[in-house]
mmCIF file of C-alpha atoms and ligand atoms in Angstrom:
data_model
loop_
_atom_site.group_PDB
_atom_site.id
_atom_site.type_symbol
_atom_site.label_atom_id
_atom_site.label_comp_id
_atom_site.label_asym_id
_atom_site.label_seq_id
_atom_site.Cartn_x
_atom_site.Cartn_y
_atom_site.Cartn_z
ATOM 1 C CA MET N 1 163.256 -8.459 93.783
ATOM 2 C CA ASN N 2 165.192 -9.129 96.972
ATOM 3 C CA THR N 3 163.196 -9.218 100.158
ATOM 4 C CA LYS N 4 164.686 -7.011 102.815
ATOM 5 C CA GLU N 5 165.850 -8.508 106.062
ATOM 6 C CA LYS N 6 164.190 -6.872 109.046
ATOM 7 C CA VAL N 7 166.564 -6.268 111.954
ATOM 8 C CA LEU N 8 163.948 -4.673 114.189
ATOM 9 C CA GLU N 9 160.189 -5.121 114.425
ATOM 10 C CA VAL N 10 158.195 -2.898 116.704
ATOM 11 C CA SER N 11 154.511 -3.381 117.268
ATOM 12 C CA GLY N 12 151.944 -1.402 119.264
ATOM 13 C CA LEU N 13 154.505 0.319 121.454
ATOM 14 C CA LYS N 14 153.028 2.467 124.236
ATOM 15 C CA LYS N 15 154.487 4.446 127.114
ATOM 16 C CA SER N 16 152.881 6.906 129.503
ATOM 17 C CA PHE N 17 154.361 8.994 132.290
ATOM 18 C CA GLY N 18 151.440 9.597 134.625
ATOM 19 C CA GLU N 19 148.913 11.534 132.586
ATOM 20 C CA VAL N 20 151.315 12.101 129.701
ATOM 21 C CA GLU N 21 150.953 9.579 126.880
ATOM 22 C CA ALA N 22 154.446 9.971 125.447
ATOM 23 C CA VAL N 23 154.182 7.129 122.893
ATOM 24 C CA LYS N 24 150.737 6.026 121.766
ATOM 25 C CA GLY N 25 150.995 2.628 120.130
ATOM 26 C CA ILE N 26 153.552 2.929 117.339
ATOM 27 C CA SER N 27 154.571 0.152 114.948
ATOM 28 C CA PHE N 28 157.407 0.103 112.439
ATOM 29 C CA HIS N 29 160.440 -1.921 111.387
ATOM 30 C CA LEU N 30 164.053 -1.384 110.364
ATOM 31 C CA ASN N 31 165.517 -2.973 107.250
ATOM 32 C CA LYS N 32 169.069 -4.236 107.493
ATOM 33 C CA GLY N 33 171.577 -1.613 106.381
ATOM 34 C CA GLU N 34 169.222 1.316 106.193
ATOM 35 C CA MET N 35 169.355 4.790 107.676
ATOM 36 C CA PHE N 36 165.992 5.375 109.279
ATOM 37 C CA GLY N 37 164.928 8.812 110.490
ATOM 38 C CA LEU N 38 162.558 9.303 113.385
ATOM 39 C CA VAL N 39 161.543 12.890 112.994
ATOM 40 C CA GLY N 40 159.463 15.073 115.236
ATOM 41 C CA PRO N 41 159.350 18.282 117.227
ATOM 42 C CA ASP N 42 160.232 18.686 120.916
ATOM 43 C CA GLY N 43 158.224 16.337 123.076
ATOM 44 C CA ALA N 44 157.066 14.160 120.151
ATOM 45 C CA GLY N 45 158.258 11.012 121.935
ATOM 46 C CA LYS N 46 161.551 10.385 120.117
ATOM 47 C CA THR N 47 163.731 9.825 123.182
ATOM 48 C CA THR N 48 161.074 7.736 124.907
ATOM 49 C CA THR N 49 160.897 5.518 121.811
ATOM 50 C CA ILE N 50 164.678 5.125 121.565
ATOM 51 C CA LYS N 51 164.929 4.300 125.268
ATOM 52 C CA MET N 52 162.418 1.499 124.804
ATOM 53 C CA LEU N 53 164.241 0.184 121.715
ATOM 54 C CA THR N 54 167.523 0.144 123.629
ATOM 55 C CA GLY N 55 166.002 -1.636 126.630
ATOM 56 C CA LEU N 56 166.468 1.283 129.015
ATOM 57 C CA LEU N 57 162.762 1.844 129.508
ATOM 58 C CA ALA N 58 160.096 -0.853 129.689
ATOM 59 C CA PRO N 59 157.102 -0.213 127.415
ATOM 60 C CA ASP N 60 153.586 -0.269 128.928
ATOM 61 C CA GLU N 61 152.423 -2.250 125.913
ATOM 62 C CA GLY N 62 153.769 -3.585 122.659
ATOM 63 C CA THR N 63 156.592 -5.793 121.470
ATOM 64 C CA ILE N 64 160.132 -5.125 120.297
ATOM 65 C CA ILE N 65 161.907 -7.847 118.358
ATOM 66 C CA SER N 66 165.536 -6.862 117.792
ATOM 67 C CA GLY N 67 167.815 -9.150 115.794
ATOM 68 C CA GLY N 68 165.179 -11.869 116.144
ATOM 69 C CA LEU N 69 165.127 -11.580 119.951
ATOM 70 C CA ASP N 70 162.331 -10.269 122.164
ATOM 71 C CA ILE N 71 163.761 -7.435 124.213
ATOM 72 C CA LYS N 72 161.486 -8.365 127.093
ATOM 73 C CA THR N 73 163.097 -11.763 127.566
ATOM 74 C CA ASP N 74 166.571 -11.199 126.048
ATOM 75 C CA ARG N 75 167.373 -7.641 127.046
ATOM 76 C CA LYS N 76 171.086 -8.142 127.768
ATOM 77 C CA LYS N 77 171.676 -10.051 124.546
ATOM 78 C CA VAL N 78 169.835 -7.383 122.546
ATOM 79 C CA GLN N 79 171.861 -4.665 124.255
ATOM 80 C CA SER N 80 175.105 -6.385 123.287
ATOM 81 C CA GLN N 81 174.040 -6.098 119.649
ATOM 82 C CA ILE N 82 173.103 -2.440 119.629
ATOM 83 C CA GLY N 83 174.858 0.883 120.106
ATOM 84 C CA TYR N 84 173.272 3.993 121.584
ATOM 85 C CA LEU N 85 174.311 7.617 121.469
ATOM 86 C CA SER N 86 172.008 9.345 123.918
ATOM 87 C CA GLN N 87 170.711 12.876 123.525
ATOM 88 C CA LYS N 88 172.716 14.003 126.536
ATOM 89 C CA PHE N 89 175.678 11.684 126.099
ATOM 90 C CA SER N 90 178.279 11.652 128.803
ATOM 91 C CA LEU N 91 182.003 11.252 128.447
ATOM 92 C CA TYR N 92 184.573 11.190 131.202
ATOM 93 C CA THR N 93 185.927 14.683 130.843
ATOM 94 C CA ASP N 94 189.153 13.956 132.723
ATOM 95 C CA LEU N 95 189.938 10.875 130.633
ATOM 96 C CA SER N 96 191.629 11.043 127.240
ATOM 97 C CA VAL N 97 190.018 10.018 123.967
ATOM 98 C CA GLU N 98 191.690 6.619 124.110
ATOM 99 C CA GLU N 99 190.883 6.128 127.802
ATOM 100 C CA ASN N 100 187.213 6.908 127.251
ATOM 101 C CA ILE N 101 186.945 4.284 124.520
ATOM 102 C CA THR N 102 188.904 1.779 126.608
ATOM 103 C CA PHE N 103 186.600 2.396 129.557
ATOM 104 C CA PHE N 104 183.475 1.807 127.432
ATOM 105 C CA ALA N 105 184.983 -1.322 125.949
ATOM 106 C CA GLU N 106 185.847 -2.712 129.365
ATOM 107 C CA ILE N 107 182.480 -2.043 131.013
ATOM 108 C CA ASN N 108 180.851 -3.721 128.016
ATOM 109 C CA GLY N 109 183.121 -6.721 128.392
ATOM 110 C CA VAL N 110 184.692 -6.277 124.953
ATOM 111 C CA MET N 111 187.913 -8.251 124.562
ATOM 112 C CA ASN N 112 190.725 -7.478 122.127
ATOM 113 C CA PHE N 113 189.335 -4.143 121.021
ATOM 114 C CA THR N 114 192.628 -2.418 120.148
ATOM 115 C CA GLU N 115 192.330 -3.005 116.438
ATOM 116 C CA ARG N 116 188.702 -1.890 116.409
ATOM 117 C CA MET N 117 189.586 1.220 118.420
ATOM 118 C CA GLU N 118 192.272 2.123 115.870
ATOM 119 C CA MET N 119 189.786 1.641 113.063
ATOM 120 C CA LEU N 120 187.188 3.840 114.791
ATOM 121 C CA LEU N 121 189.723 6.572 115.606
ATOM 122 C CA GLU N 122 190.787 6.527 111.972
ATOM 123 C CA PHE N 123 187.207 6.505 110.802
ATOM 124 C CA THR N 124 186.222 9.513 112.905
ATOM 125 C CA ARG N 125 189.517 11.310 112.221
ATOM 126 C CA LEU N 126 190.336 11.376 115.938
ATOM 127 C CA SER N 127 193.634 9.452 115.771
ATOM 128 C CA LYS N 128 195.681 12.632 116.140
ATOM 129 C CA PHE N 129 193.807 13.559 119.300
ATOM 130 C CA ARG N 130 193.949 10.201 121.054
ATOM 131 C CA GLY N 131 195.828 11.598 124.050
ATOM 132 C CA ARG N 132 193.715 14.697 124.539
ATOM 133 C CA VAL N 133 191.368 14.788 127.546
ATOM 134 C CA ALA N 134 187.705 14.857 126.543
ATOM 135 C CA ASP N 135 187.179 18.167 128.290
ATOM 136 C CA LYS N 136 189.541 19.836 125.816
ATOM 137 C CA LEU N 137 187.792 18.560 122.683
ATOM 138 C CA SER N 138 185.490 20.717 120.542
ATOM 139 C CA GLY N 139 181.758 19.934 120.535
ATOM 140 C CA GLY N 140 181.980 18.111 117.219
ATOM 141 C CA MET N 141 184.959 16.043 118.409
ATOM 142 C CA LYS N 142 183.158 15.068 121.618
ATOM 143 C CA GLN N 143 180.301 13.885 119.456
ATOM 144 C CA LYS N 144 182.662 11.736 117.396
ATOM 145 C CA LEU N 145 184.271 10.313 120.525
ATOM 146 C CA ALA N 146 180.843 9.432 121.914
ATOM 147 C CA LEU N 147 180.156 7.727 118.589
ATOM 148 C CA CYS N 148 183.363 5.680 118.903
ATOM 149 C CA CYS N 149 182.265 4.615 122.403
ATOM 150 C CA ALA N 150 178.855 3.577 121.082
ATOM 151 C CA LEU N 151 180.519 1.511 118.347
ATOM 152 C CA ILE N 152 183.394 -0.161 120.195
ATOM 153 C CA HIS N 153 181.498 -3.415 120.820
ATOM 154 C CA GLY N 154 180.631 -3.752 117.118
ATOM 155 C CA PRO N 155 176.852 -3.310 117.262
ATOM 156 C CA SER N 156 174.672 -4.217 114.295
ATOM 157 C CA ILE N 157 172.097 -1.494 115.016
ATOM 158 C CA LEU N 158 173.080 2.016 116.043
ATOM 159 C CA TYR N 159 170.613 4.371 117.739
ATOM 160 C CA LEU N 160 171.442 8.059 117.642
ATOM 161 C CA ASP N 161 169.264 10.513 119.538
ATOM 162 C CA GLU N 162 169.491 13.975 117.971
ATOM 163 C CA PRO N 163 173.207 13.535 117.222
ATOM 164 C CA THR N 164 173.590 16.822 115.368
ATOM 165 C CA VAL N 165 171.658 19.177 117.629
ATOM 166 C CA GLY N 166 173.952 21.892 118.964
ATOM 167 C CA VAL N 167 176.765 20.889 116.605
ATOM 168 C CA ASP N 168 178.213 23.535 114.279
ATOM 169 C CA PRO N 169 177.441 23.208 110.532
ATOM 170 C CA VAL N 170 180.929 22.019 109.557
ATOM 171 C CA SER N 171 181.006 19.312 112.229
ATOM 172 C CA ARG N 172 177.461 18.391 111.266
ATOM 173 C CA ARG N 173 178.545 17.780 107.670
ATOM 174 C CA ASP N 174 181.534 15.835 108.918
ATOM 175 C CA PHE N 175 179.324 13.701 111.147
ATOM 176 C CA TRP N 176 177.003 12.875 108.248
ATOM 177 C CA LYS N 177 179.973 11.809 106.159
ATOM 178 C CA ILE N 178 181.012 9.437 108.960
ATOM 179 C CA LEU N 179 177.477 8.044 109.144
ATOM 180 C CA SER N 180 177.351 7.373 105.433
ATOM 181 C CA ASP N 181 180.747 5.624 105.628
ATOM 182 C CA LEU N 182 179.426 3.589 108.557
ATOM 183 C CA LEU N 183 176.409 2.499 106.538
ATOM 184 C CA LYS N 184 178.765 0.988 103.962
ATOM 185 C CA THR N 185 179.947 -1.424 106.648
ATOM 186 C CA GLY N 186 176.445 -2.922 106.786
ATOM 187 C CA ILE N 187 175.291 -1.423 110.078
ATOM 188 C CA THR N 188 171.668 -0.269 110.460
ATOM 189 C CA ILE N 189 171.117 3.227 111.839
ATOM 190 C CA LEU N 190 168.086 4.814 113.444
ATOM 191 C CA LEU N 191 168.494 8.474 114.208
ATOM 192 C CA THR N 192 166.157 11.072 115.587
ATOM 193 C CA THR N 193 166.299 14.624 114.388
ATOM 194 C CA PRO N 194 164.193 17.751 114.564
ATOM 195 C CA TYR N 195 165.731 18.817 111.221
ATOM 196 C CA LEU N 196 163.687 17.958 108.176
ATOM 197 C CA ASP N 197 166.635 18.569 105.839
ATOM 198 C CA GLU N 198 168.473 15.744 107.617
ATOM 199 C CA ALA N 199 165.442 13.520 107.350
ATOM 200 C CA GLU N 200 165.606 13.933 103.564
ATOM 201 C CA ARG N 201 168.906 12.048 103.643
ATOM 202 C CA CYS N 202 167.410 8.965 105.291
ATOM 203 C CA SER N 203 166.276 5.929 103.322
ATOM 204 C CA ARG N 204 162.977 5.982 105.202
ATOM 205 C CA VAL N 205 161.409 8.426 107.578
ATOM 206 C CA ALA N 206 158.716 8.256 110.242
ATOM 207 C CA LEU N 207 157.089 11.517 111.191
ATOM 208 C CA LEU N 208 156.300 11.374 114.895
ATOM 209 C CA HIS N 209 153.880 13.842 116.396
ATOM 210 C CA LYS N 210 152.496 13.725 119.941
ATOM 211 C CA GLY N 211 153.476 10.091 120.303
ATOM 212 C CA GLU N 212 151.941 8.940 117.021
ATOM 213 C CA ILE N 213 153.518 8.100 113.677
ATOM 214 C CA MET N 214 151.708 10.249 111.135
ATOM 215 C CA VAL N 215 153.433 8.857 108.065
ATOM 216 C CA ILE N 216 156.249 6.445 107.378
ATOM 217 C CA ASP N 217 157.895 6.033 103.981
ATOM 218 C CA GLU N 218 160.777 7.045 101.744
ATOM 219 C CA PRO N 219 161.169 10.850 101.749
ATOM 220 C CA GLU N 220 160.398 11.052 98.024
ATOM 221 C CA GLU N 221 157.218 8.997 98.469
ATOM 222 C CA ILE N 222 156.058 11.139 101.383
ATOM 223 C CA LYS N 223 156.518 14.275 99.323
ATOM 224 C CA SER N 224 154.870 13.039 96.154
ATOM 225 C CA SER N 225 151.968 11.336 97.949
ATOM 226 C CA THR N 226 150.473 14.690 98.904
ATOM 227 C CA GLY N 227 149.737 15.507 95.242
ATOM 228 C CA LYS N 228 150.336 19.134 96.201
ATOM 229 C CA LYS N 229 152.720 21.851 95.043
ATOM 230 C CA ILE N 230 154.243 24.832 96.753
ATOM 231 C CA LEU N 231 153.323 28.213 95.349
ATOM 232 C CA GLU N 232 156.026 30.625 96.504
ATOM 233 C CA ILE N 233 155.053 34.258 96.361
ATOM 234 C CA PHE N 234 157.195 37.343 97.029
ATOM 235 C CA PRO N 235 154.909 40.289 97.897
ATOM 236 C CA ASP N 236 156.282 43.791 98.525
ATOM 237 C CA GLN N 237 154.726 43.689 102.040
ATOM 238 C CA PRO N 238 155.248 40.073 103.090
ATOM 239 C CA ARG N 239 153.994 40.321 106.672
ATOM 240 C CA SER N 240 150.775 42.137 105.766
ATOM 241 C CA ALA N 241 150.204 39.715 102.888
ATOM 242 C CA PHE N 242 150.784 36.739 105.192
ATOM 243 C CA LYS N 243 148.306 38.068 107.766
ATOM 244 C CA LEU N 244 145.721 38.591 105.046
ATOM 245 C CA LEU N 245 146.189 35.080 103.630
ATOM 246 C CA GLN N 246 145.911 33.555 107.090
ATOM 247 C CA GLU N 247 142.693 35.447 107.704
ATOM 248 C CA HIS N 248 141.356 33.910 104.515
ATOM 249 C CA SER N 249 142.434 30.411 105.622
ATOM 250 C CA PHE N 250 145.165 29.859 103.046
ATOM 251 C CA ASN N 251 147.526 27.014 103.932
ATOM 252 C CA CYS N 252 150.572 29.268 104.112
ATOM 253 C CA GLN N 253 153.892 29.824 105.873
ATOM 254 C CA LEU N 254 156.084 32.923 106.018
ATOM 255 C CA PHE N 255 159.835 32.571 105.353
ATOM 256 C CA GLY N 256 161.439 36.018 105.434
ATOM 257 C CA ASP N 257 160.164 37.881 102.383
ATOM 258 C CA ARG N 258 158.627 34.751 100.880
ATOM 259 C CA ILE N 259 155.279 33.094 101.536
ATOM 260 C CA ASP N 260 154.835 29.388 100.747
ATOM 261 C CA ILE N 261 151.348 28.179 99.970
ATOM 262 C CA LEU N 262 150.701 24.445 99.788
ATOM 263 C CA THR N 263 148.045 23.733 97.182
ATOM 264 C CA PRO N 264 146.846 21.048 94.775
ATOM 265 C CA ASP N 265 146.233 23.708 92.100
ATOM 266 C CA PRO N 266 148.934 26.429 92.061
ATOM 267 C CA VAL N 267 147.545 28.189 88.966
ATOM 268 C CA LYS N 268 144.128 28.730 90.477
ATOM 269 C CA GLU N 269 145.675 29.577 93.839
ATOM 270 C CA LEU N 270 147.894 32.250 92.259
ATOM 271 C CA ASP N 271 144.813 33.846 90.755
ATOM 272 C CA LEU N 272 143.014 33.927 94.094
ATOM 273 C CA VAL N 273 146.061 35.208 95.978
ATOM 274 C CA SER N 274 146.870 37.923 93.422
ATOM 275 C CA ASN N 275 143.317 39.253 93.571
ATOM 276 C CA LEU N 276 143.174 39.203 97.346
ATOM 277 C CA ILE N 277 146.438 41.006 97.972
ATOM 278 C CA SER N 278 146.016 43.555 95.165
ATOM 279 C CA ILE N 279 142.704 44.686 96.695
ATOM 280 C CA ALA N 280 144.668 45.340 99.905
ATOM 281 C CA GLY N 281 147.198 47.430 97.944
ATOM 282 C CA ILE N 282 149.964 44.825 98.128
ATOM 283 C CA ARG N 283 152.033 44.143 95.026
ATOM 284 C CA LEU N 284 153.136 40.680 93.997
ATOM 285 C CA VAL N 285 156.797 41.092 93.013
ATOM 286 C CA THR N 286 157.308 37.576 91.705
ATOM 287 C CA HIS N 287 156.286 33.958 92.230
ATOM 288 C CA ARG N 288 157.335 30.404 91.410
ATOM 289 C CA VAL N 289 156.011 26.871 91.811
ATOM 290 C CA THR N 290 158.118 24.131 93.448
ATOM 291 C CA ASP N 291 157.676 20.658 94.896
ATOM 292 C CA PRO N 292 157.003 20.544 98.624
ATOM 293 C CA ASN N 293 159.803 19.561 100.986
ATOM 294 C CA LEU N 294 159.336 17.312 104.010
ATOM 295 C CA GLU N 295 158.818 20.275 106.301
ATOM 296 C CA ASN N 296 155.916 21.545 104.191
ATOM 297 C CA VAL N 297 154.337 18.097 104.167
ATOM 298 C CA PHE N 298 154.816 17.588 107.895
ATOM 299 C CA ILE N 299 153.210 20.916 108.778
ATOM 300 C CA ASP N 300 150.344 20.154 106.416
ATOM 301 C CA LEU N 301 149.808 16.693 107.934
ATOM 302 C CA VAL N 302 149.798 18.051 111.460
ATOM 303 C CA ALA N 303 147.378 20.830 110.509
ATOM 304 C CA SER N 304 144.960 18.526 108.704
ATOM 305 C CA ASN N 305 144.959 16.067 111.606
ATOM 306 C CA TYR N 306 144.311 18.588 114.312
ATOM 307 C CA ASN N 307 142.042 21.113 112.646
HETATM 308 N N1 LIG V 1 160.596 10.601 132.743
HETATM 309 C C1 LIG V 1 159.544 11.321 132.359
HETATM 310 N N2 LIG V 1 158.594 11.709 133.225
HETATM 311 C C2 LIG V 1 157.525 12.432 132.842
HETATM 312 N N3 LIG V 1 157.304 12.815 131.568
HETATM 313 C C3 LIG V 1 158.210 12.464 130.645
HETATM 314 C C4 LIG V 1 159.388 11.709 130.978
HETATM 315 N N4 LIG V 1 160.102 11.505 129.860
HETATM 316 C C5 LIG V 1 159.415 12.121 128.875
HETATM 317 N N5 LIG V 1 158.286 12.683 129.330
HETATM 318 C C6 LIG V 1 157.275 13.399 128.517
HETATM 319 O O1 LIG V 1 156.946 12.577 127.421
HETATM 320 C C7 LIG V 1 156.809 13.340 126.237
HETATM 321 C C8 LIG V 1 157.776 12.846 125.184
HETATM 322 O O2 LIG V 1 159.098 13.149 125.605
HETATM 323 P P1 LIG V 1 160.391 12.727 124.795
HETATM 324 O O3 LIG V 1 161.560 13.127 125.614
HETATM 325 O O4 LIG V 1 160.293 11.318 124.384
HETATM 326 O O5 LIG V 1 160.279 13.655 123.512
HETATM 327 P P2 LIG V 1 161.362 13.985 122.389
HETATM 328 O O6 LIG V 1 160.680 13.817 121.089
HETATM 329 O O7 LIG V 1 162.597 13.231 122.633
HETATM 330 O O8 LIG V 1 161.600 15.545 122.627
HETATM 331 P P3 LIG V 1 162.961 16.424 122.472
HETATM 332 O O9 LIG V 1 163.042 16.801 121.029
HETATM 333 O O10 LIG V 1 162.679 17.600 123.350
HETATM 334 O O11 LIG V 1 164.105 15.602 122.939
HETATM 335 C C9 LIG V 1 157.002 14.788 126.638
HETATM 336 O O12 LIG V 1 155.744 15.351 126.902
HETATM 337 C C10 LIG V 1 157.819 14.672 127.913
HETATM 338 O O13 LIG V 1 157.600 15.780 128.744
HETATM 339 MG MG1 LIG V 2 164.509 13.748 122.985
#
């Protein structure tokens, strides 16, 4: 078995803003060449974490070793080895695609970047638009341009903060294709996302909630470790059925005309549910049993930690 090279090691990272404990002592690492997902809802502490990892925000406590260097003592060196696409990235709207990349290259002191710029423009399918001012690009194209800027100095770790939020579905798919091509070049990627379906595509995922990592593992491991199944039921009165199940403390979620119930024993659960709703005059149209997805597991973890 080959031991994986760690390109980042984070230990006991903490950051507060006044009374708000944004990050509460998290520890994790990145393996070389992986796509790591930091997943969590609004305010979970994703951006605060990324800002500490990129040396833009000093932690209150904890250590960050990036590429073998301590960010506290070698911040500039670390920053020259990483790329960062911020949540609210900024481009120079009056500069063209090519000029934006050139500007980023120059402020980062990158020499002889023409060949790399061509490669990145090709890679992100922006070559045809090289002369267009950033202001006149679509949202998805701006995203790709910002990615080119973040990559022009040839970083070995790339940090992406919610790169696909507010991007249309087609551009989102396109962006993921670019990321998977990028991974083939050996780069390591950490991205944050509120979307659990995107997290499923990562090699490993950390679920961040209120500044704490609740679980960290491969998506498949996270899902199977619960030992639970999803019982999906389709009642003829979904909202009334959902209300009733909630009142009886079932671990359930409503999705349109479907109710998902997370349970270790779907057969027994179906029995209980059928009885309960039939007494209330609700008919069970159909049901099926599936494996939980990451979203189900995340909601369950949060609920069991805070109940
Ligand atoms: N500069 C700041 N001053 C005060 N509070 C802050 C600051 N930055 C972040 N916070 C608070 O810290 C917590 C974590 O914020 P953070 O931006 O890291 O979350 P996030 O997971 O990136 O959320 P989002 O999905 O909305 O981007 C929130 O409660 C936020 O209000
Ligand atoms: Mg954020």
